[in-house]
Coordinates of C-alpha atoms in Angstrom, one line a residue:
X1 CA -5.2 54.3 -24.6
X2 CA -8.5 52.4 -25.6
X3 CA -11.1 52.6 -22.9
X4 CA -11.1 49.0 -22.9
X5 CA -7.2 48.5 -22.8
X6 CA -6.0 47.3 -19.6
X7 CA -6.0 49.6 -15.8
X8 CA -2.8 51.2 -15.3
X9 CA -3.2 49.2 -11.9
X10 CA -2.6 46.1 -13.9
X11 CA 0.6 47.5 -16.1
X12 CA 3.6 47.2 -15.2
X13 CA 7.0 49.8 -16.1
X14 CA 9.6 46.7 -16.5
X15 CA 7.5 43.5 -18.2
X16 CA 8.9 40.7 -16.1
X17 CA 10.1 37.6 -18.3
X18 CA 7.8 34.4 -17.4
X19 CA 9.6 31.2 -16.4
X20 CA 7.1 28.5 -18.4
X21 CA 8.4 25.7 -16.3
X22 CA 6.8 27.8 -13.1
X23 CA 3.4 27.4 -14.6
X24 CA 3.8 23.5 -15.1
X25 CA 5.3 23.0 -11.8
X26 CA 2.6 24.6 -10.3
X27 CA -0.4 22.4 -12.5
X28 CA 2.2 19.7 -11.3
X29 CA 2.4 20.2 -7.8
X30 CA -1.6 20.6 -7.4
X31 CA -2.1 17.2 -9.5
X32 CA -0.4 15.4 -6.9
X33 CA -2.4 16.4 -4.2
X34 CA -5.8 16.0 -5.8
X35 CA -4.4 12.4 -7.1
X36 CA -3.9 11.0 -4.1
X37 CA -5.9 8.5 -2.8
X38 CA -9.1 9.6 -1.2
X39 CA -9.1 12.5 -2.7
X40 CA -10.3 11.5 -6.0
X41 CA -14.0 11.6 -7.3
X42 CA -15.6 7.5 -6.5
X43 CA -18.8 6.1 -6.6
X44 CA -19.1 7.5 -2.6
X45 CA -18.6 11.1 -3.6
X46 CA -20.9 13.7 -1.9
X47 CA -21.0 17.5 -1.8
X48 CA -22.1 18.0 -5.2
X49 CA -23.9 21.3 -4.4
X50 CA -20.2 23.0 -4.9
X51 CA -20.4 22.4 -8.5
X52 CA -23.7 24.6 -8.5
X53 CA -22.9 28.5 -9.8
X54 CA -24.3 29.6 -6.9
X55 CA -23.5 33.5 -7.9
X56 CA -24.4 35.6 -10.9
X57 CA -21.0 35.7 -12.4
X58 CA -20.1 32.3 -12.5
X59 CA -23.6 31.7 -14.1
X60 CA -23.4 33.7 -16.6
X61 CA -20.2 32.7 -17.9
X62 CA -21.5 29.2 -18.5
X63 CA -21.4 27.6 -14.8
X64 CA -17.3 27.1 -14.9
X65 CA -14.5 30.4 -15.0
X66 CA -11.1 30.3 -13.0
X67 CA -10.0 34.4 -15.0
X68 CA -13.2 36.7 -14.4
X69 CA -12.4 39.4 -11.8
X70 CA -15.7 41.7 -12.5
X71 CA -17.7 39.5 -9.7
X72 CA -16.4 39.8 -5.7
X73 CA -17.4 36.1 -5.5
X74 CA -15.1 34.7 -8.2
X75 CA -12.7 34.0 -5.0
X76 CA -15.0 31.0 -4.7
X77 CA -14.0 29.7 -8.0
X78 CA -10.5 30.6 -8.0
X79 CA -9.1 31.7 -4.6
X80 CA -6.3 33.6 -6.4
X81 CA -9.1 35.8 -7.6
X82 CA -9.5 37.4 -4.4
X83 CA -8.8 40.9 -6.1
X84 CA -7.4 44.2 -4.2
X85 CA -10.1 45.9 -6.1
X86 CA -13.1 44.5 -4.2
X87 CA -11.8 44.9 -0.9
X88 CA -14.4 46.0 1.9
X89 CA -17.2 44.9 -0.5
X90 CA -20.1 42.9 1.0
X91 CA -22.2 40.8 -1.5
X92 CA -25.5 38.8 -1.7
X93 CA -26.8 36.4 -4.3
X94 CA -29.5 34.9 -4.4
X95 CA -30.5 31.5 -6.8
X96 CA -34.7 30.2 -6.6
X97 CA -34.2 26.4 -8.8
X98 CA -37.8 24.6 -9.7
X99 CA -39.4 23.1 -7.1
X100 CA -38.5 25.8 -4.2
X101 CA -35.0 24.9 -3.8
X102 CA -33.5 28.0 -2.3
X103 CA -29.8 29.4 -2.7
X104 CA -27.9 32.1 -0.9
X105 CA -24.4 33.5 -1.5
X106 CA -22.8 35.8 0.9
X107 CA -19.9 37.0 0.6
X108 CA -16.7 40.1 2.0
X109 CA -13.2 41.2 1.2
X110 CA -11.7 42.8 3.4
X111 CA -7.6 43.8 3.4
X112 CA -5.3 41.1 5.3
X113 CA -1.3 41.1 6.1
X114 CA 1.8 41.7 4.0
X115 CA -0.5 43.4 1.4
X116 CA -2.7 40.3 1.0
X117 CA -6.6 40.1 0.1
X118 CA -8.7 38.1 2.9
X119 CA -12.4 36.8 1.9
X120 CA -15.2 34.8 3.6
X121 CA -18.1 33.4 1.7
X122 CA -21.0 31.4 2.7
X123 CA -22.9 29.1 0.6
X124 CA -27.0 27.9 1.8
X125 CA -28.9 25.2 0.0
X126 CA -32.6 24.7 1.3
X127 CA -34.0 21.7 -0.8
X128 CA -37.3 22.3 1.2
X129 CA -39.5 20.3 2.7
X130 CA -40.2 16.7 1.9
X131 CA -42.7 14.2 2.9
X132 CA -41.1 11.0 4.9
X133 CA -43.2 7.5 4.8
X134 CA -41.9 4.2 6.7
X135 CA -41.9 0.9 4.8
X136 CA -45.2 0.4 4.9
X137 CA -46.6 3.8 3.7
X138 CA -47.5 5.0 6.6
X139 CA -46.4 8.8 7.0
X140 CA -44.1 9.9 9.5
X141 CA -44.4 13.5 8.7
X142 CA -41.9 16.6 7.0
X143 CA -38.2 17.0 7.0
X144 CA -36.3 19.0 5.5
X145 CA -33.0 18.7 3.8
X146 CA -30.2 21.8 3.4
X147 CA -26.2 21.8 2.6
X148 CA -23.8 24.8 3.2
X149 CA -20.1 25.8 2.7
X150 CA -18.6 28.1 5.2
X151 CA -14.9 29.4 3.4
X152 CA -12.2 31.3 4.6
X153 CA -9.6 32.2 1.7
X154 CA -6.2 34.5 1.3
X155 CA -5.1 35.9 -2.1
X156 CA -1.8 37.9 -2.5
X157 CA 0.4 39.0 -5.5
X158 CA 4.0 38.3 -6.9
X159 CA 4.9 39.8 -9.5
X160 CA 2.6 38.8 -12.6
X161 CA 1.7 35.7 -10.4
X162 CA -1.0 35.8 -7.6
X163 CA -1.6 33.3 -5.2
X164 CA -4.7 32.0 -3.5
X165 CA -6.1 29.8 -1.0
X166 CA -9.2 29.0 0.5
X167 CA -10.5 26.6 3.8
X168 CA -13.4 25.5 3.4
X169 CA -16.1 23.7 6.1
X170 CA -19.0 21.4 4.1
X171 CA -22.0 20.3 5.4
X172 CA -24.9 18.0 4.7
X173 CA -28.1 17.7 6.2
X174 CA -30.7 15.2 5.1
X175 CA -33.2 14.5 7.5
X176 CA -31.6 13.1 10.3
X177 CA -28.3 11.8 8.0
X178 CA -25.4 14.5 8.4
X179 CA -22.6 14.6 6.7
X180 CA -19.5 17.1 6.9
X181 CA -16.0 17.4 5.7
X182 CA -12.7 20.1 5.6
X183 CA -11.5 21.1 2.3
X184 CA -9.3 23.4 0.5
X185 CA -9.0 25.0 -2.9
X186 CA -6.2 26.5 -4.2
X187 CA -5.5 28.6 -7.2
X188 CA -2.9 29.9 -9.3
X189 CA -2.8 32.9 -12.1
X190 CA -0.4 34.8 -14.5
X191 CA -1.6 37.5 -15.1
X192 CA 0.5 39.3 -19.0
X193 CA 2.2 42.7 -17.7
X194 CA 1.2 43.9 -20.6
X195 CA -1.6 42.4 -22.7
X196 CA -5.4 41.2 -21.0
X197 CA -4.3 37.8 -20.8
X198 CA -4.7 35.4 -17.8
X199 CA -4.0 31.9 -17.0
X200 CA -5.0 29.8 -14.2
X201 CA -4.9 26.8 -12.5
X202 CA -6.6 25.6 -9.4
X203 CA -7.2 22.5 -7.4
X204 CA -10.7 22.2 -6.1
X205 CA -11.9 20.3 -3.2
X206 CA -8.8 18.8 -1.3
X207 CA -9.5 17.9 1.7
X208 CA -10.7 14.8 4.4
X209 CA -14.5 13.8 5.4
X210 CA -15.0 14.1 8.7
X211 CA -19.0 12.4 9.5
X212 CA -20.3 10.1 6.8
X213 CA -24.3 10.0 6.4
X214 CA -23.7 6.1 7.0
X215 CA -20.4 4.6 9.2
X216 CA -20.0 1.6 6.8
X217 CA -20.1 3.8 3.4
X218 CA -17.0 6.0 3.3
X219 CA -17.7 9.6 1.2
X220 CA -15.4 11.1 -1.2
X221 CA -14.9 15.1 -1.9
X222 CA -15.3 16.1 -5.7
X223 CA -11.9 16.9 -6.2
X224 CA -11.2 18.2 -9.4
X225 CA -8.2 20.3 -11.0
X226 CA -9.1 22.9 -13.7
X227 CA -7.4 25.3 -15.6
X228 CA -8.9 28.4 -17.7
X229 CA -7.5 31.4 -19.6
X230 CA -9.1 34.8 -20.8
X231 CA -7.6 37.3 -23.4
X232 CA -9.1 40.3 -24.9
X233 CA -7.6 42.3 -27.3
X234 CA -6.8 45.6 -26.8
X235 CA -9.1 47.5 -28.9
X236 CA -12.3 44.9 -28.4
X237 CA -14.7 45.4 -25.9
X238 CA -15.0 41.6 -26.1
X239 CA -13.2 39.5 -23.2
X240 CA -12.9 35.2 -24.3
X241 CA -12.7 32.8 -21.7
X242 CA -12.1 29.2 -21.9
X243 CA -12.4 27.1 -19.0
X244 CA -11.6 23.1 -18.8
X245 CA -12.7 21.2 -15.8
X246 CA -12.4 17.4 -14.6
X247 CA -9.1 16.6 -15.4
X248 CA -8.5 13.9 -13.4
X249 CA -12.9 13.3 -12.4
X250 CA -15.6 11.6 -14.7
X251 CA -17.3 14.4 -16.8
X252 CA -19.8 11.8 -17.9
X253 CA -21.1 10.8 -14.4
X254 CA -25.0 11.3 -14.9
X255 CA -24.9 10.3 -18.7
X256 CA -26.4 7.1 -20.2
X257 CA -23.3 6.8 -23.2
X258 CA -20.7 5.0 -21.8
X259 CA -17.6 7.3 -22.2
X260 CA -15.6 4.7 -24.0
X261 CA -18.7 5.2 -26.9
X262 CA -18.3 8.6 -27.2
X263 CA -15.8 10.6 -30.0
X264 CA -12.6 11.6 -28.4
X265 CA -13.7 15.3 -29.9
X266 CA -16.9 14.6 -27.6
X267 CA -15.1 13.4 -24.3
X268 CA -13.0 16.6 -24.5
X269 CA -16.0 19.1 -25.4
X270 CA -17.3 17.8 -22.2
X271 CA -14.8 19.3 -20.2
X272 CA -14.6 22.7 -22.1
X273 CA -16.7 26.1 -21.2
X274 CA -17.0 28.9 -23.0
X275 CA -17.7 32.3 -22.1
X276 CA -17.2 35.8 -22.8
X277 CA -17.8 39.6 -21.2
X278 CA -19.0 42.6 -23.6
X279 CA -18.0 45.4 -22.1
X280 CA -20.8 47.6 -23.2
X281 CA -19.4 50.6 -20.7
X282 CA -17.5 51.4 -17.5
X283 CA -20.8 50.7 -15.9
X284 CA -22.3 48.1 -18.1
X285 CA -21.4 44.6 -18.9
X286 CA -23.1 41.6 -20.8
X287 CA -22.3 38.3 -20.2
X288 CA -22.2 34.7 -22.5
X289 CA -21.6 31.3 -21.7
X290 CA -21.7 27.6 -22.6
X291 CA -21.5 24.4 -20.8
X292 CA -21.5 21.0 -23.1
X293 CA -21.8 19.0 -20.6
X294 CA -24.8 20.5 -18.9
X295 CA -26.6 20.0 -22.5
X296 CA -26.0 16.6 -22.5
X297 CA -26.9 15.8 -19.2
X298 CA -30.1 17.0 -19.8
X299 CA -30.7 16.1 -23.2
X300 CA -33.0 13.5 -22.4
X301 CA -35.4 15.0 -19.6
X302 CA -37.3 17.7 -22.0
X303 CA -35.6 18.0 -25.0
X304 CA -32.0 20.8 -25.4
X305 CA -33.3 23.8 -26.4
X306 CA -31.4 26.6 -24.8
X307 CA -29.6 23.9 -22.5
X308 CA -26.0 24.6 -21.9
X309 CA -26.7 28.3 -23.0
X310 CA -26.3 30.9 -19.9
X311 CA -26.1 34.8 -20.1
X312 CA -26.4 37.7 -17.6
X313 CA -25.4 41.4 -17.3
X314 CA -24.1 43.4 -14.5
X315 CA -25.0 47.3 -13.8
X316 CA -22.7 48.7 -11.8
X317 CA -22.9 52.9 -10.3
X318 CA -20.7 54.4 -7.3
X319 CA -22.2 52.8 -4.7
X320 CA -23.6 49.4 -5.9
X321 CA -23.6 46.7 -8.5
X322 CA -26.8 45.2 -9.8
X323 CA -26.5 41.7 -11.7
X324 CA -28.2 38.7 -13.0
X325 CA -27.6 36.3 -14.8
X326 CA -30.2 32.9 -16.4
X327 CA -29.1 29.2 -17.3
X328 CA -30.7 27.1 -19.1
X329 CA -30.6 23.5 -18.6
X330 CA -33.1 22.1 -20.6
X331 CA -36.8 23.7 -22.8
X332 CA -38.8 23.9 -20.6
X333 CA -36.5 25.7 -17.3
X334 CA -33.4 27.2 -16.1
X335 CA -32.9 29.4 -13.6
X336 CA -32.8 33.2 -12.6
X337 CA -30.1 34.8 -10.3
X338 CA -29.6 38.0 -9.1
X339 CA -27.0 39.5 -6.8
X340 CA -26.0 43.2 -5.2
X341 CA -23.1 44.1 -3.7
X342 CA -21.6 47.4 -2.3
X343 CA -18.7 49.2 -0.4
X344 CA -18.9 49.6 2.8
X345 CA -17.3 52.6 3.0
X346 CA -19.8 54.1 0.6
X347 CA -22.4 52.5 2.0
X348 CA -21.5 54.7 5.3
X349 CA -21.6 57.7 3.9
X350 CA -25.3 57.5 3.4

Protein backbone atom coordinates (compact mmCIF):
# COMPACT_ATOMS: atom_id res chain seq x y z
CA UNK A 1 0.00 0.00 0.00
CA UNK A 2 1.22 3.63 -1.07
CA UNK A 3 2.03 5.82 1.83
CA UNK A 4 -0.39 8.15 0.55
CA UNK A 5 -3.28 5.47 -0.02
CA UNK A 6 -5.99 5.73 2.32
CA UNK A 7 -5.73 4.71 6.63
CA UNK A 8 -6.86 1.34 7.22
CA UNK A 9 -9.16 3.40 9.72
CA UNK A 10 -10.95 4.65 6.73
CA UNK A 11 -11.28 1.03 4.74
CA UNK A 12 -13.80 -0.91 5.02
CA UNK A 13 -13.79 -5.28 4.65
CA UNK A 14 -17.46 -5.28 2.88
CA UNK A 15 -17.71 -1.84 0.46
CA UNK A 16 -21.29 -0.82 1.21
CA UNK A 17 -23.42 -0.04 -1.99
CA UNK A 18 -24.45 3.87 -1.99
CA UNK A 19 -28.07 4.65 -2.43
CA UNK A 20 -27.67 8.10 -4.83
CA UNK A 21 -31.17 9.09 -4.05
CA UNK A 22 -29.80 9.42 -0.11
CA UNK A 23 -27.36 12.06 -1.17
CA UNK A 24 -30.20 14.18 -3.02
CA UNK A 25 -32.58 13.72 -0.34
CA UNK A 26 -30.30 14.94 1.96
CA UNK A 27 -29.16 18.37 -0.46
CA UNK A 28 -33.05 18.27 -0.60
CA UNK A 29 -34.06 18.31 2.80
CA UNK A 30 -31.41 21.08 3.81
CA UNK A 31 -32.68 23.39 0.81
CA UNK A 32 -35.89 23.61 2.37
CA UNK A 33 -34.80 24.78 5.51
CA UNK A 34 -32.40 27.45 4.39
CA UNK A 35 -35.33 28.47 1.67
CA UNK A 36 -37.63 29.43 3.91
CA UNK A 37 -38.49 32.65 4.58
CA UNK A 38 -36.24 34.58 6.89
CA UNK A 39 -33.80 32.51 6.52
CA UNK A 40 -32.53 33.60 3.25
CA UNK A 41 -29.65 36.29 2.56
CA UNK A 42 -31.71 40.22 2.13
CA UNK A 43 -30.61 43.45 2.06
CA UNK A 44 -30.87 43.33 6.27
CA UNK A 45 -28.36 40.48 6.52
CA UNK A 46 -25.64 40.80 9.32
CA UNK A 47 -23.06 38.39 10.74
CA UNK A 48 -20.89 38.54 7.88
CA UNK A 49 -17.64 37.85 9.98
CA UNK A 50 -18.73 33.95 9.59
CA UNK A 51 -17.77 34.06 6.12
CA UNK A 52 -14.11 35.06 7.27
CA UNK A 53 -11.49 31.82 7.39
CA UNK A 54 -10.89 32.48 10.64
CA UNK A 55 -8.31 29.30 10.91
CA UNK A 56 -5.28 28.30 8.92
CA UNK A 57 -6.84 25.42 7.10
CA UNK A 58 -9.69 26.92 5.76
CA UNK A 59 -7.39 29.78 4.57
CA UNK A 60 -5.19 28.03 2.88
CA UNK A 61 -7.52 26.08 0.86
CA UNK A 62 -8.92 29.22 -0.67
CA UNK A 63 -11.33 30.62 2.22
CA UNK A 64 -14.22 27.88 1.31
CA UNK A 65 -13.76 23.57 2.03
CA UNK A 66 -16.64 21.33 3.32
CA UNK A 67 -13.87 17.68 2.71
CA UNK A 68 -10.51 18.64 4.53
CA UNK A 69 -10.09 16.64 7.76
CA UNK A 70 -6.17 17.55 8.37
CA UNK A 71 -7.26 20.84 10.47
CA UNK A 72 -9.38 20.17 14.10
CA UNK A 73 -11.30 23.36 13.14
CA UNK A 74 -12.78 22.13 9.86
CA UNK A 75 -15.93 21.22 12.22
CA UNK A 76 -16.66 24.84 11.84
CA UNK A 77 -16.97 24.55 8.18
CA UNK A 78 -18.59 21.33 8.05
CA UNK A 79 -19.91 19.99 11.32
CA UNK A 80 -19.75 16.39 9.91
CA UNK A 81 -16.11 17.03 9.98
CA UNK A 82 -15.81 16.62 13.52
CA UNK A 83 -13.34 13.70 13.09
CA UNK A 84 -12.56 10.71 15.75
CA UNK A 85 -9.05 11.36 14.93
CA UNK A 86 -8.74 14.85 16.66
CA UNK A 87 -10.42 14.02 19.66
CA UNK A 88 -9.06 15.67 23.07
CA UNK A 89 -7.13 18.14 20.78
CA UNK A 90 -7.21 21.84 21.97
CA UNK A 91 -6.41 24.44 19.23
CA UNK A 92 -5.60 28.16 18.75
CA UNK A 93 -5.50 30.40 15.71
CA UNK A 94 -4.82 33.39 15.42
CA UNK A 95 -5.69 36.05 12.22
CA UNK A 96 -3.94 40.03 12.57
CA UNK A 97 -6.02 41.85 9.14
CA UNK A 98 -4.66 45.61 8.17
CA UNK A 99 -5.61 48.10 10.33
CA UNK A 100 -5.33 46.04 13.84
CA UNK A 101 -8.32 44.00 13.33
CA UNK A 102 -7.71 41.15 15.59
CA UNK A 103 -8.95 37.34 15.16
CA UNK A 104 -8.98 34.35 17.54
CA UNK A 105 -10.08 30.81 17.00
CA UNK A 106 -10.29 28.39 19.77
CA UNK A 107 -11.30 25.38 19.52
CA UNK A 108 -11.63 21.18 21.44
CA UNK A 109 -12.86 17.70 20.52
CA UNK A 110 -13.47 15.76 22.94
CA UNK A 111 -15.44 12.06 22.75
CA UNK A 112 -19.44 12.32 23.23
CA UNK A 113 -22.22 9.34 23.44
CA UNK A 114 -23.10 6.38 21.28
CA UNK A 115 -19.53 6.71 19.76
CA UNK A 116 -20.12 10.26 18.63
CA UNK A 117 -17.45 13.32 18.23
CA UNK A 118 -18.43 16.53 20.47
CA UNK A 119 -16.64 19.97 19.58
CA UNK A 120 -16.79 23.62 20.89
CA UNK A 121 -15.28 26.46 19.00
CA UNK A 122 -15.18 30.07 19.70
CA UNK A 123 -14.72 32.76 17.19
CA UNK A 124 -13.35 36.70 18.48
CA UNK A 125 -13.38 39.72 16.18
CA UNK A 126 -11.82 43.00 17.65
CA UNK A 127 -12.25 45.67 14.85
CA UNK A 128 -10.38 48.03 17.40
CA UNK A 129 -10.87 51.24 18.40
CA UNK A 130 -12.67 53.91 16.52
CA UNK A 131 -13.09 57.57 16.94
CA UNK A 132 -17.04 58.67 17.49
CA UNK A 133 -18.08 62.46 16.52
CA UNK A 134 -21.83 63.82 16.91
CA UNK A 135 -23.42 65.75 14.07
CA UNK A 136 -21.62 68.58 14.42
CA UNK A 137 -18.04 67.32 14.72
CA UNK A 138 -17.67 67.52 17.91
CA UNK A 139 -15.81 64.34 19.43
CA UNK A 140 -17.49 62.21 21.78
CA UNK A 141 -14.48 59.98 22.35
CA UNK A 142 -13.39 55.96 21.53
CA UNK A 143 -15.51 52.85 21.15
CA UNK A 144 -14.86 49.94 20.18
CA UNK A 145 -16.51 47.46 17.96
CA UNK A 146 -16.09 43.30 18.34
CA UNK A 147 -18.34 40.12 17.02
CA UNK A 148 -18.05 36.48 18.30
CA UNK A 149 -19.51 32.99 17.59
CA UNK A 150 -19.80 30.69 20.49
CA UNK A 151 -20.66 26.88 18.81
CA UNK A 152 -21.51 23.71 20.14
CA UNK A 153 -21.42 20.80 17.41
CA UNK A 154 -21.94 16.72 17.42
CA UNK A 155 -20.46 14.55 14.54
CA UNK A 156 -21.11 10.69 14.36
CA UNK A 157 -20.65 7.98 11.66
CA UNK A 158 -23.01 5.52 9.65
CA UNK A 159 -21.66 3.58 7.66
CA UNK A 160 -19.76 5.57 4.68
CA UNK A 161 -22.08 8.50 5.84
CA UNK A 162 -21.25 10.86 8.78
CA UNK A 163 -23.45 13.21 10.24
CA UNK A 164 -22.95 16.55 11.87
CA UNK A 165 -24.45 19.40 13.61
CA UNK A 166 -23.50 22.43 15.13
CA UNK A 167 -25.47 25.35 17.55
CA UNK A 168 -24.21 28.21 17.26
CA UNK A 169 -24.70 31.73 19.50
CA UNK A 170 -23.66 35.15 17.24
CA UNK A 171 -23.01 38.30 18.48
CA UNK A 172 -22.49 41.85 17.47
CA UNK A 173 -21.17 44.70 19.26
CA UNK A 174 -20.83 48.15 17.67
CA UNK A 175 -20.62 50.76 20.03
CA UNK A 176 -23.52 50.76 21.90
CA UNK A 177 -25.75 48.80 18.89
CA UNK A 178 -25.90 45.03 19.80
CA UNK A 179 -27.04 42.56 17.78
CA UNK A 180 -27.35 38.59 18.45
CA UNK A 181 -28.91 35.64 16.95
CA UNK A 182 -29.14 31.38 17.35
CA UNK A 183 -28.11 29.43 14.42
CA UNK A 184 -27.27 26.11 13.30
CA UNK A 185 -25.21 24.43 10.62
CA UNK A 186 -25.51 21.12 9.50
CA UNK A 187 -23.47 18.96 7.32
CA UNK A 188 -23.50 15.88 5.48
CA UNK A 189 -20.52 13.52 3.88
CA UNK A 190 -19.88 10.18 1.97
CA UNK A 191 -17.13 9.30 2.57
CA UNK A 192 -15.81 6.03 -0.78
CA UNK A 193 -15.00 2.74 1.36
CA UNK A 194 -12.61 2.36 -0.80
CA UNK A 195 -11.05 5.22 -2.85
CA UNK A 196 -10.07 9.06 -1.19
CA UNK A 197 -13.13 10.42 -2.21
CA UNK A 198 -15.59 12.60 -0.27
CA UNK A 199 -18.79 14.44 -0.79
CA UNK A 200 -20.50 16.87 1.19
CA UNK A 201 -23.24 18.97 1.68
CA UNK A 202 -24.03 21.44 4.47
CA UNK A 203 -26.43 24.09 5.30
CA UNK A 204 -24.89 27.12 6.90
CA UNK A 205 -26.50 29.55 9.08
CA UNK A 206 -30.13 28.37 9.90
CA UNK A 207 -31.35 29.91 12.45
CA UNK A 208 -33.67 33.20 14.08
CA UNK A 209 -32.22 36.77 15.22
CA UNK A 210 -32.91 37.38 18.40
CA UNK A 211 -31.81 41.63 19.16
CA UNK A 212 -31.58 43.69 16.09
CA UNK A 213 -29.00 46.79 16.22
CA UNK A 214 -32.29 48.89 15.33
CA UNK A 215 -36.12 47.69 16.37
CA UNK A 216 -37.56 48.96 13.14
CA UNK A 217 -34.85 47.15 10.73
CA UNK A 218 -35.28 43.45 10.88
CA UNK A 219 -31.64 41.35 10.35
CA UNK A 220 -31.23 38.35 8.33
CA UNK A 221 -28.52 35.35 8.97
CA UNK A 222 -26.28 34.55 5.77
CA UNK A 223 -27.80 31.37 5.18
CA UNK A 224 -26.24 29.64 2.53
CA UNK A 225 -26.12 25.81 1.33
CA UNK A 226 -22.81 24.48 -0.12
CA UNK A 227 -21.55 21.42 -1.33
CA UNK A 228 -17.80 20.30 -2.02
CA UNK A 229 -15.92 17.09 -2.93
CA UNK A 230 -12.12 15.99 -2.58
CA UNK A 231 -10.55 12.91 -4.40
CA UNK A 232 -6.91 11.94 -4.52
CA UNK A 233 -5.68 9.20 -6.30
CA UNK A 234 -4.09 6.54 -4.85
CA UNK A 235 -0.60 6.83 -5.80
CA UNK A 236 -0.54 10.93 -5.78
CA UNK A 237 0.46 12.74 -2.91
CA UNK A 238 -1.91 15.42 -4.42
CA UNK A 239 -5.50 15.80 -2.65
CA UNK A 240 -8.24 18.17 -5.18
CA UNK A 241 -10.91 19.88 -3.63
CA UNK A 242 -13.71 21.70 -5.14
CA UNK A 243 -15.94 23.65 -3.10
CA UNK A 244 -19.30 25.63 -4.48
CA UNK A 245 -20.95 28.10 -2.14
CA UNK A 246 -24.10 30.42 -2.38
CA UNK A 247 -26.47 28.31 -3.90
CA UNK A 248 -29.45 29.90 -3.02
CA UNK A 249 -27.42 33.68 -1.76
CA UNK A 250 -26.07 36.51 -4.06
CA UNK A 251 -22.33 35.76 -4.85
CA UNK A 252 -22.09 39.23 -6.41
CA UNK A 253 -23.16 41.25 -3.31
CA UNK A 254 -20.19 43.77 -2.97
CA UNK A 255 -19.64 43.90 -6.89
CA UNK A 256 -20.29 46.84 -9.21
CA UNK A 257 -21.43 44.44 -12.52
CA UNK A 258 -24.82 43.74 -12.24
CA UNK A 259 -25.10 39.84 -12.24
CA UNK A 260 -27.53 39.77 -15.01
CA UNK A 261 -24.20 41.50 -17.18
CA UNK A 262 -21.99 38.92 -16.28
CA UNK A 263 -21.23 35.41 -18.58
CA UNK A 264 -23.12 32.58 -17.12
CA UNK A 265 -19.45 30.85 -17.13
CA UNK A 266 -18.68 33.98 -14.81
CA UNK A 267 -21.78 33.79 -12.42
CA UNK A 268 -20.78 30.15 -11.81
CA UNK A 269 -16.96 30.69 -11.34
CA UNK A 270 -18.09 32.96 -8.68
CA UNK A 271 -19.38 30.30 -6.61
CA UNK A 272 -16.49 27.79 -7.28
CA UNK A 273 -13.09 27.22 -4.96
CA UNK A 274 -10.43 25.50 -5.59
CA UNK A 275 -7.94 23.96 -3.51
CA UNK A 276 -5.60 21.20 -3.03
CA UNK A 277 -3.16 19.47 -0.12
CA UNK A 278 0.47 18.08 -1.19
CA UNK A 279 1.23 15.77 1.05
CA UNK A 280 4.92 16.26 1.16
CA UNK A 281 5.24 13.61 4.29
CA UNK A 282 3.42 12.14 7.33
CA UNK A 283 4.45 15.22 9.03
CA UNK A 284 4.44 17.75 6.24
CA UNK A 285 1.73 19.27 4.21
CA UNK A 286 1.38 22.19 1.68
CA UNK A 287 -1.55 23.85 0.97
CA UNK A 288 -3.25 25.74 -2.44
CA UNK A 289 -6.24 27.55 -2.88
CA UNK A 290 -8.41 29.92 -5.02
CA UNK A 291 -11.37 31.98 -4.53
CA UNK A 292 -12.86 33.97 -7.80
CA UNK A 293 -14.94 35.74 -6.15
CA UNK A 294 -12.61 37.29 -3.63
CA UNK A 295 -10.49 38.47 -6.85
CA UNK A 296 -13.24 40.29 -8.11
CA UNK A 297 -14.41 41.82 -5.20
CA UNK A 298 -11.30 43.39 -4.90
CA UNK A 299 -10.35 44.05 -8.28
CA UNK A 300 -10.97 47.53 -8.12
CA UNK A 301 -9.32 48.70 -4.69
CA UNK A 302 -5.47 48.11 -5.66
CA UNK A 303 -5.26 46.25 -8.61
CA UNK A 304 -5.53 41.67 -8.49
CA UNK A 305 -2.28 40.66 -8.26
CA UNK A 306 -2.15 37.57 -6.11
CA UNK A 307 -5.91 38.24 -5.12
CA UNK A 308 -7.94 35.19 -4.76
CA UNK A 309 -4.66 33.19 -4.46
CA UNK A 310 -4.14 31.54 -0.77
CA UNK A 311 -1.52 28.92 0.39
CA UNK A 312 -0.25 27.59 3.71
CA UNK A 313 1.58 24.48 5.16
CA UNK A 314 1.16 22.58 8.25
CA UNK A 315 4.07 20.86 10.40
CA UNK A 316 2.95 18.43 12.39
CA UNK A 317 5.39 16.14 15.28
CA UNK A 318 3.92 13.85 18.21
CA UNK A 319 2.93 16.31 20.30
CA UNK A 320 1.86 19.42 18.23
CA UNK A 321 0.93 20.82 14.85
CA UNK A 322 2.41 24.10 13.65
CA UNK A 323 0.48 25.85 10.59
CA UNK A 324 -0.01 28.85 8.66
CA UNK A 325 -1.41 29.80 6.05
CA UNK A 326 -1.57 33.74 3.76
CA UNK A 327 -4.40 35.13 1.47
CA UNK A 328 -4.24 37.51 -0.67
CA UNK A 329 -7.00 39.78 -1.47
CA UNK A 330 -5.61 42.27 -3.51
CA UNK A 331 -1.37 43.80 -4.47
CA UNK A 332 -0.74 45.43 -2.10
CA UNK A 333 -2.16 43.02 1.33
CA UNK A 334 -3.49 39.85 2.52
CA UNK A 335 -3.21 38.37 5.54
CA UNK A 336 -0.98 35.92 7.71
CA UNK A 337 -2.43 33.19 10.06
CA UNK A 338 -0.94 30.84 12.17
CA UNK A 339 -2.41 28.26 14.51
CA UNK A 340 -1.04 25.31 17.14
CA UNK A 341 -2.80 22.68 18.37
CA UNK A 342 -1.99 19.62 20.59
CA UNK A 343 -3.33 16.51 22.54
CA UNK A 344 -4.03 16.84 25.78
CA UNK A 345 -3.09 13.69 26.73
CA UNK A 346 0.43 14.27 25.34
CA UNK A 347 0.50 17.47 26.53
CA UNK A 348 0.26 15.79 30.17
CA UNK A 349 2.86 13.77 29.90
CA UNK A 350 5.27 16.71 29.87
Amino acid sequence: MSRYSLPLSLRTKSPLKVNGSHIVCCLGMLLAMVSRPGLAQSSGRAFGFLNQPSFTGLAGLGGVNLTSTGDPMMFLSNPALSDSLHQKKISLHYLNFPGDIQVATLGYLLPGPIESTISLGLQYFNYGEFEGFDDTGFPLGTFSANEFALTAGLGKSFGVFRYGVNAKLLGSVLESYQAYALAMDFGVTYRHPQQDLVLAVVAKQVGVVLKNYFEDVPLSLPADIRVGASYKATEMPIRFHLSVRNLIGDADAFLAIPQEEQAIGERIFRRVVLGAELLVHESVQLRAGYNHLIRKEFAAIGGQGMGGFSGGLLFSSKKFAFSYSRMFYHVPGGTHLMGISTNLNELRKF
